[in-house]
GROMACS .gro file of C-alpha atoms in nm:
model
  302
    1UNK     CA    1 -19.333  11.705   3.235
    2UNK     CA    2 -19.431  11.563   2.898
    3UNK     CA    3 -19.410  11.663   2.533
    4UNK     CA    4 -19.152  11.919   2.430
    5UNK     CA    5 -19.169  12.149   2.732
    6UNK     CA    6 -18.830  12.284   2.822
    7UNK     CA    7 -18.674  12.180   3.149
    8UNK     CA    8 -18.640  12.451   3.413
    9UNK     CA    9 -18.318  12.312   3.557
   10UNK     CA   10 -18.034  12.559   3.500
   11UNK     CA   11 -17.770  12.367   3.702
   12UNK     CA   12 -17.709  12.001   3.785
   13UNK     CA   13 -17.441  11.777   3.931
   14UNK     CA   14 -17.400  11.422   4.064
   15UNK     CA   15 -17.163  11.263   4.316
   16UNK     CA   16 -17.141  10.954   4.537
   17UNK     CA   17 -17.022  10.844   4.883
   18UNK     CA   18 -16.879  10.498   4.958
   19UNK     CA   19 -17.063  10.355   5.260
   20UNK     CA   20 -17.017  10.030   5.452
   21UNK     CA   21 -16.997   9.707   5.255
   22UNK     CA   22 -17.088   9.746   4.889
   23UNK     CA   23 -17.327  10.036   4.936
   24UNK     CA   24 -17.297  10.376   4.771
   25UNK     CA   25 -17.505  10.686   4.837
   26UNK     CA   26 -17.581  10.861   4.507
   27UNK     CA   27 -17.666  11.232   4.524
   28UNK     CA   28 -17.820  11.412   4.227
   29UNK     CA   29 -17.842  11.787   4.292
   30UNK     CA   30 -18.072  11.987   4.064
   31UNK     CA   31 -18.149  12.360   4.052
   32UNK     CA   32 -18.478  12.505   3.926
   33UNK     CA   33 -18.541  12.843   3.766
   34UNK     CA   34 -18.825  13.004   3.963
   35UNK     CA   35 -18.812  13.338   3.779
   36UNK     CA   36 -19.009  13.459   3.476
   37UNK     CA   37 -18.760  13.285   3.246
   38UNK     CA   38 -18.934  12.959   3.346
   39UNK     CA   39 -19.235  13.047   3.131
   40UNK     CA   40 -19.395  12.703   3.175
   41UNK     CA   41 -19.354  12.724   3.555
   42UNK     CA   42 -19.194  12.381   3.533
   43UNK     CA   43 -19.131  12.225   3.874
   44UNK     CA   44 -18.907  11.945   3.993
   45UNK     CA   45 -18.990  11.593   3.878
   46UNK     CA   46 -19.160  11.360   4.129
   47UNK     CA   47 -18.879  11.109   4.073
   48UNK     CA   48 -18.541  11.108   3.900
   49UNK     CA   49 -18.429  10.789   3.727
   50UNK     CA   50 -18.062  10.689   3.731
   51UNK     CA   51 -17.913  10.402   3.531
   52UNK     CA   52 -17.605  10.201   3.626
   53UNK     CA   53 -17.368  10.029   3.381
   54UNK     CA   54 -17.041   9.851   3.438
   55UNK     CA   55 -16.721  10.000   3.298
   56UNK     CA   56 -16.759   9.791   2.980
   57UNK     CA   57 -17.106   9.932   2.911
   58UNK     CA   58 -17.310   9.631   3.029
   59UNK     CA   59 -17.641   9.720   3.196
   60UNK     CA   60 -17.652   9.675   3.574
   61UNK     CA   61 -17.963   9.838   3.725
   62UNK     CA   62 -18.211  10.127   3.729
   63UNK     CA   63 -18.314  10.324   4.038
   64UNK     CA   64 -18.581  10.586   4.109
   65UNK     CA   65 -18.484  10.874   4.339
   66UNK     CA   66 -18.781  11.041   4.511
   67UNK     CA   67 -18.831  11.417   4.512
   68UNK     CA   68 -18.719  11.545   4.857
   69UNK     CA   69 -18.857  11.901   4.851
   70UNK     CA   70 -18.685  12.219   4.741
   71UNK     CA   71 -18.478  12.494   4.903
   72UNK     CA   72 -18.444  12.858   4.800
   73UNK     CA   73 -18.107  12.988   4.681
   74UNK     CA   74 -17.977  13.331   4.772
   75UNK     CA   75 -17.850  13.532   4.477
   76UNK     CA   76 -17.493  13.630   4.567
   77UNK     CA   77 -17.270  13.830   4.334
   78UNK     CA   78 -16.941  13.828   4.527
   79UNK     CA   79 -16.965  14.208   4.561
   80UNK     CA   80 -17.145  14.423   4.820
   81UNK     CA   81 -17.184  14.699   4.558
   82UNK     CA   82 -17.393  14.500   4.309
   83UNK     CA   83 -17.750  14.372   4.305
   84UNK     CA   84 -17.899  14.132   4.051
   85UNK     CA   85 -18.244  14.207   3.904
   86UNK     CA   86 -18.535  14.074   4.114
   87UNK     CA   87 -18.630  13.845   3.826
   88UNK     CA   88 -18.333  13.617   3.907
   89UNK     CA   89 -18.463  13.327   4.118
   90UNK     CA   90 -18.358  12.966   4.178
   91UNK     CA   91 -18.437  12.677   4.411
   92UNK     CA   92 -18.254  12.346   4.454
   93UNK     CA   93 -18.328  11.987   4.552
   94UNK     CA   94 -18.114  11.683   4.632
   95UNK     CA   95 -18.236  11.346   4.504
   96UNK     CA   96 -18.061  11.073   4.709
   97UNK     CA   97 -18.055  10.695   4.686
   98UNK     CA   98 -17.839  10.422   4.846
   99UNK     CA   99 -17.758  10.146   4.597
  100UNK     CA  100 -17.546   9.831   4.605
  101UNK     CA  101 -17.247   9.799   4.370
  102UNK     CA  102 -17.047   9.477   4.421
  103UNK     CA  103 -16.671   9.504   4.354
  104UNK     CA  104 -16.577   9.433   3.992
  105UNK     CA  105 -16.285   9.468   3.753
  106UNK     CA  106 -16.426   9.750   3.539
  107UNK     CA  107 -16.601   9.984   3.784
  108UNK     CA  108 -16.939  10.143   3.718
  109UNK     CA  109 -17.094  10.441   3.544
  110UNK     CA  110 -17.400  10.606   3.702
  111UNK     CA  111 -17.602  10.837   3.473
  112UNK     CA  112 -17.913  11.056   3.462
  113UNK     CA  113 -18.069  11.223   3.156
  114UNK     CA  114 -18.327  11.497   3.112
  115UNK     CA  115 -18.456  11.726   2.839
  116UNK     CA  116 -18.463  12.003   2.748
  117UNK     CA  117 -18.235  12.302   2.788
  118UNK     CA  118 -18.388  12.644   2.726
  119UNK     CA  119 -18.380  12.686   2.345
  120UNK     CA  120 -18.283  13.053   2.378
  121UNK     CA  121 -17.949  12.968   2.543
  122UNK     CA  122 -17.712  13.214   2.378
  123UNK     CA  123 -17.416  12.985   2.318
  124UNK     CA  124 -17.605  12.677   2.192
  125UNK     CA  125 -17.716  12.606   1.837
  126UNK     CA  126 -18.061  12.742   1.754
  127UNK     CA  127 -18.349  12.545   1.607
  128UNK     CA  128 -18.296  12.233   1.820
  129UNK     CA  129 -18.386  12.113   2.169
  130UNK     CA  130 -18.084  11.987   2.361
  131UNK     CA  131 -18.101  11.782   2.678
  132UNK     CA  132 -17.846  11.698   2.946
  133UNK     CA  133 -17.661  11.405   3.098
  134UNK     CA  134 -17.527  11.385   3.452
  135UNK     CA  135 -17.279  11.101   3.487
  136UNK     CA  136 -17.012  10.988   3.732
  137UNK     CA  137 -16.769  10.694   3.740
  138UNK     CA  138 -16.703  10.450   4.025
  139UNK     CA  139 -16.349  10.310   3.980
  140UNK     CA  140 -16.269   9.935   3.966
  141UNK     CA  141 -16.222   9.742   4.289
  142UNK     CA  142 -15.845   9.723   4.229
  143UNK     CA  143 -15.824  10.102   4.277
  144UNK     CA  144 -15.959  10.076   4.630
  145UNK     CA  145 -16.272  10.227   4.787
  146UNK     CA  146 -16.355  10.576   4.672
  147UNK     CA  147 -16.597  10.863   4.727
  148UNK     CA  148 -16.616  11.119   4.448
  149UNK     CA  149 -16.541  11.490   4.490
  150UNK     CA  150 -16.826  11.735   4.534
  151UNK     CA  151 -16.855  12.110   4.493
  152UNK     CA  152 -16.850  12.289   4.825
  153UNK     CA  153 -17.050  12.607   4.765
  154UNK     CA  154 -17.382  12.671   4.596
  155UNK     CA  155 -17.318  12.798   4.243
  156UNK     CA  156 -17.367  13.151   4.121
  157UNK     CA  157 -17.671  13.185   3.895
  158UNK     CA  158 -17.613  13.540   3.772
  159UNK     CA  159 -17.312  13.732   3.644
  160UNK     CA  160 -17.303  14.109   3.606
  161UNK     CA  161 -17.252  14.260   3.264
  162UNK     CA  162 -16.929  14.461   3.239
  163UNK     CA  163 -16.802  14.363   3.585
  164UNK     CA  164 -16.503  14.155   3.693
  165UNK     CA  165 -16.663  13.845   3.844
  166UNK     CA  166 -16.503  13.570   4.055
  167UNK     CA  167 -16.706  13.255   4.127
  168UNK     CA  168 -16.593  12.990   4.375
  169UNK     CA  169 -16.617  12.640   4.230
  170UNK     CA  170 -16.383  12.469   4.475
  171UNK     CA  171 -16.463  12.108   4.557
  172UNK     CA  172 -16.382  11.880   4.850
  173UNK     CA  173 -16.292  11.513   4.842
  174UNK     CA  174 -16.367  11.277   5.136
  175UNK     CA  175 -16.055  11.071   5.060
  176UNK     CA  176 -15.817  11.366   5.035
  177UNK     CA  177 -15.733  11.295   4.670
  178UNK     CA  178 -15.572  11.556   4.444
  179UNK     CA  179 -15.831  11.769   4.260
  180UNK     CA  180 -15.778  11.935   3.922
  181UNK     CA  181 -16.031  12.170   3.756
  182UNK     CA  182 -16.104  12.257   3.394
  183UNK     CA  183 -16.379  12.373   3.158
  184UNK     CA  184 -16.539  12.111   2.932
  185UNK     CA  185 -16.828  12.081   2.687
  186UNK     CA  186 -17.155  11.977   2.857
  187UNK     CA  187 -17.321  11.648   2.764
  188UNK     CA  188 -17.651  11.635   2.578
  189UNK     CA  189 -17.920  11.380   2.658
  190UNK     CA  190 -18.294  11.324   2.632
  191UNK     CA  191 -18.517  11.451   2.352
  192UNK     CA  192 -18.834  11.650   2.319
  193UNK     CA  193 -19.025  11.328   2.250
  194UNK     CA  194 -18.862  11.144   2.542
  195UNK     CA  195 -18.768  11.411   2.798
  196UNK     CA  196 -18.712  11.173   3.093
  197UNK     CA  197 -18.540  10.865   2.947
  198UNK     CA  198 -18.349  10.594   3.124
  199UNK     CA  199 -17.995  10.692   3.034
  200UNK     CA  200 -17.825  10.457   2.786
  201UNK     CA  201 -17.472  10.329   2.827
  202UNK     CA  202 -17.188  10.575   2.764
  203UNK     CA  203 -17.034  10.742   2.571
  204UNK     CA  204 -17.268  11.043   2.570
  205UNK     CA  205 -17.298  11.307   2.298
  206UNK     CA  206 -17.191  11.666   2.358
  207UNK     CA  207 -17.413  11.969   2.313
  208UNK     CA  208 -17.397  12.149   1.980
  209UNK     CA  209 -17.242  12.493   2.024
  210UNK     CA  210 -17.350  12.806   1.843
  211UNK     CA  211 -17.080  12.944   1.608
  212UNK     CA  212 -16.787  13.096   1.795
  213UNK     CA  213 -16.838  12.905   2.122
  214UNK     CA  214 -16.668  12.598   2.265
  215UNK     CA  215 -16.599  12.423   2.594
  216UNK     CA  216 -16.291  12.640   2.641
  217UNK     CA  217 -16.474  12.959   2.531
  218UNK     CA  218 -16.837  12.917   2.641
  219UNK     CA  219 -16.928  13.284   2.687
  220UNK     CA  220 -16.834  13.632   2.570
  221UNK     CA  221 -16.589  13.816   2.795
  222UNK     CA  222 -16.283  14.038   2.803
  223UNK     CA  223 -16.113  13.848   2.948
  224UNK     CA  224 -16.322  13.538   2.882
  225UNK     CA  225 -16.422  13.270   3.126
  226UNK     CA  226 -16.126  13.090   3.283
  227UNK     CA  227 -16.079  12.854   3.576
  228UNK     CA  228 -15.781  12.808   3.805
  229UNK     CA  229 -15.686  12.438   3.774
  230UNK     CA  230 -15.576  12.424   4.137
  231UNK     CA  231 -15.833  12.631   4.326
  232UNK     CA  232 -16.143  12.604   4.106
  233UNK     CA  233 -16.193  12.983   4.098
  234UNK     CA  234 -16.382  13.098   3.789
  235UNK     CA  235 -16.304  13.446   3.655
  236UNK     CA  236 -16.473  13.642   3.376
  237UNK     CA  237 -16.560  13.995   3.264
  238UNK     CA  238 -16.889  13.938   3.076
  239UNK     CA  239 -16.942  14.150   2.766
  240UNK     CA  240 -17.276  14.015   2.634
  241UNK     CA  241 -17.616  13.984   2.802
  242UNK     CA  242 -17.773  13.638   2.773
  243UNK     CA  243 -17.786  13.283   2.907
  244UNK     CA  244 -17.480  13.061   2.865
  245UNK     CA  245 -17.430  12.686   2.913
  246UNK     CA  246 -17.101  12.614   3.096
  247UNK     CA  247 -16.955  12.292   3.236
  248UNK     CA  248 -16.696  12.285   3.517
  249UNK     CA  249 -16.518  11.953   3.570
  250UNK     CA  250 -16.321  11.844   3.877
  251UNK     CA  251 -16.106  11.535   3.836
  252UNK     CA  252 -15.962  11.339   4.128
  253UNK     CA  253 -15.621  11.174   4.115
  254UNK     CA  254 -15.466  10.928   4.361
  255UNK     CA  255 -15.097  10.852   4.322
  256UNK     CA  256 -15.112  11.007   3.978
  257UNK     CA  257 -15.402  10.787   3.861
  258UNK     CA  258 -15.737  10.932   3.755
  259UNK     CA  259 -16.017  10.780   3.964
  260UNK     CA  260 -16.328  10.979   3.888
  261UNK     CA  261 -16.463  11.316   3.777
  262UNK     CA  262 -16.765  11.528   3.863
  263UNK     CA  263 -16.911  11.781   3.620
  264UNK     CA  264 -17.122  12.076   3.732
  265UNK     CA  265 -17.337  12.168   3.433
  266UNK     CA  266 -17.434  12.534   3.468
  267UNK     CA  267 -17.642  12.803   3.303
  268UNK     CA  268 -17.501  13.147   3.374
  269UNK     CA  269 -17.736  13.440   3.318
  270UNK     CA  270 -17.542  13.757   3.237
  271UNK     CA  271 -17.763  14.047   3.352
  272UNK     CA  272 -17.745  14.421   3.402
  273UNK     CA  273 -17.684  14.470   3.775
  274UNK     CA  274 -17.777  14.770   3.986
  275UNK     CA  275 -17.491  14.936   4.174
  276UNK     CA  276 -17.532  15.010   4.544
  277UNK     CA  277 -17.283  15.299   4.562
  278UNK     CA  278 -17.350  15.610   4.769
  279UNK     CA  279 -17.085  15.867   4.865
  280UNK     CA  280 -17.218  16.052   5.172
  281UNK     CA  281 -17.073  16.268   5.448
  282UNK     CA  282 -17.312  16.271   5.745
  283UNK     CA  283 -17.442  16.630   5.794
  284UNK     CA  284 -17.322  16.816   6.100
  285UNK     CA  285 -17.585  16.890   6.362
  286UNK     CA  286 -17.674  17.262   6.394
  287UNK     CA  287 -17.502  17.296   6.731
  288UNK     CA  288 -17.165  17.202   6.577
  289UNK     CA  289 -17.176  17.459   6.297
  290UNK     CA  290 -16.937  17.757   6.323
  291UNK     CA  291 -16.794  17.643   6.657
  292UNK     CA  292 -16.424  17.654   6.576
  293UNK     CA  293 -16.172  17.549   6.318
  294UNK     CA  294 -16.195  17.171   6.373
  295UNK     CA  295 -16.464  16.978   6.189
  296UNK     CA  296 -16.530  16.608   6.257
  297UNK     CA  297 -16.655  16.437   5.941
  298UNK     CA  298 -16.840  16.102   5.957
  299UNK     CA  299 -16.834  15.879   5.651
  300UNK     CA  300 -17.178  15.747   5.564
  301UNK     CA  301 -17.082  15.598   5.228
  302UNK     CA  302 -17.195  15.257   5.107
   0.00000   0.00000   0.00000
């Protein structure tokens, strides 16, 4: 993808696994909009470039992660009575690479950047193209070996207007560390002129919100979007149709010390959902009509 085409990636996250020796498996999970909202029919990139810096910001290395193929996501709304419009569609791909990170005193930062977010995103400032940054921290050697947390379930891609919605964003941690969840402001990254840059050293800029929105209040709702800090359950009653950028962070603590954090950068589409509700009593067969004072009723409701 070149020029100022918008990126068709509504969701992204990155995590790592500590392997034998000094090796780490880096996983970059990306989700692609395959519905009509992806007007350019933008596909996944053939490679994804990640950059590695030490904890002081010194450059370490660059790695290319090959495109592995995509998988189709099922649109689940956490309710058997609701159905999202058929225009909602998403696929996902996992870019994976094993890299070597020798022990050091400052740890490492692994980052990926891409542009651009859909310019019609409701809660972002208009008139500008905003990119994204996926980044994760490997703690210093003194903190011991560590694998970062990762979100357990595929994310929801659609929320129903005017409905109480609950979305599971629980994560697991291979080391059994304590996990704490919150909402944060997503990172920006990449530009229309350089949509696939090699990520620079941190810190990374935040997206620019539209008036009235923030990391703590990223979408319209009554009640608004909230996350349980212990379970990772997102709750919201959406009150405005549109697309909303949201970032869920899970931090891992060991003996009270922060080791790492993983951010799932999301785009929630609030849509008008169809209700599958039918109240039906199964008709009696003719031979059972007028045959006494007892009537057996069979519930055929959905």
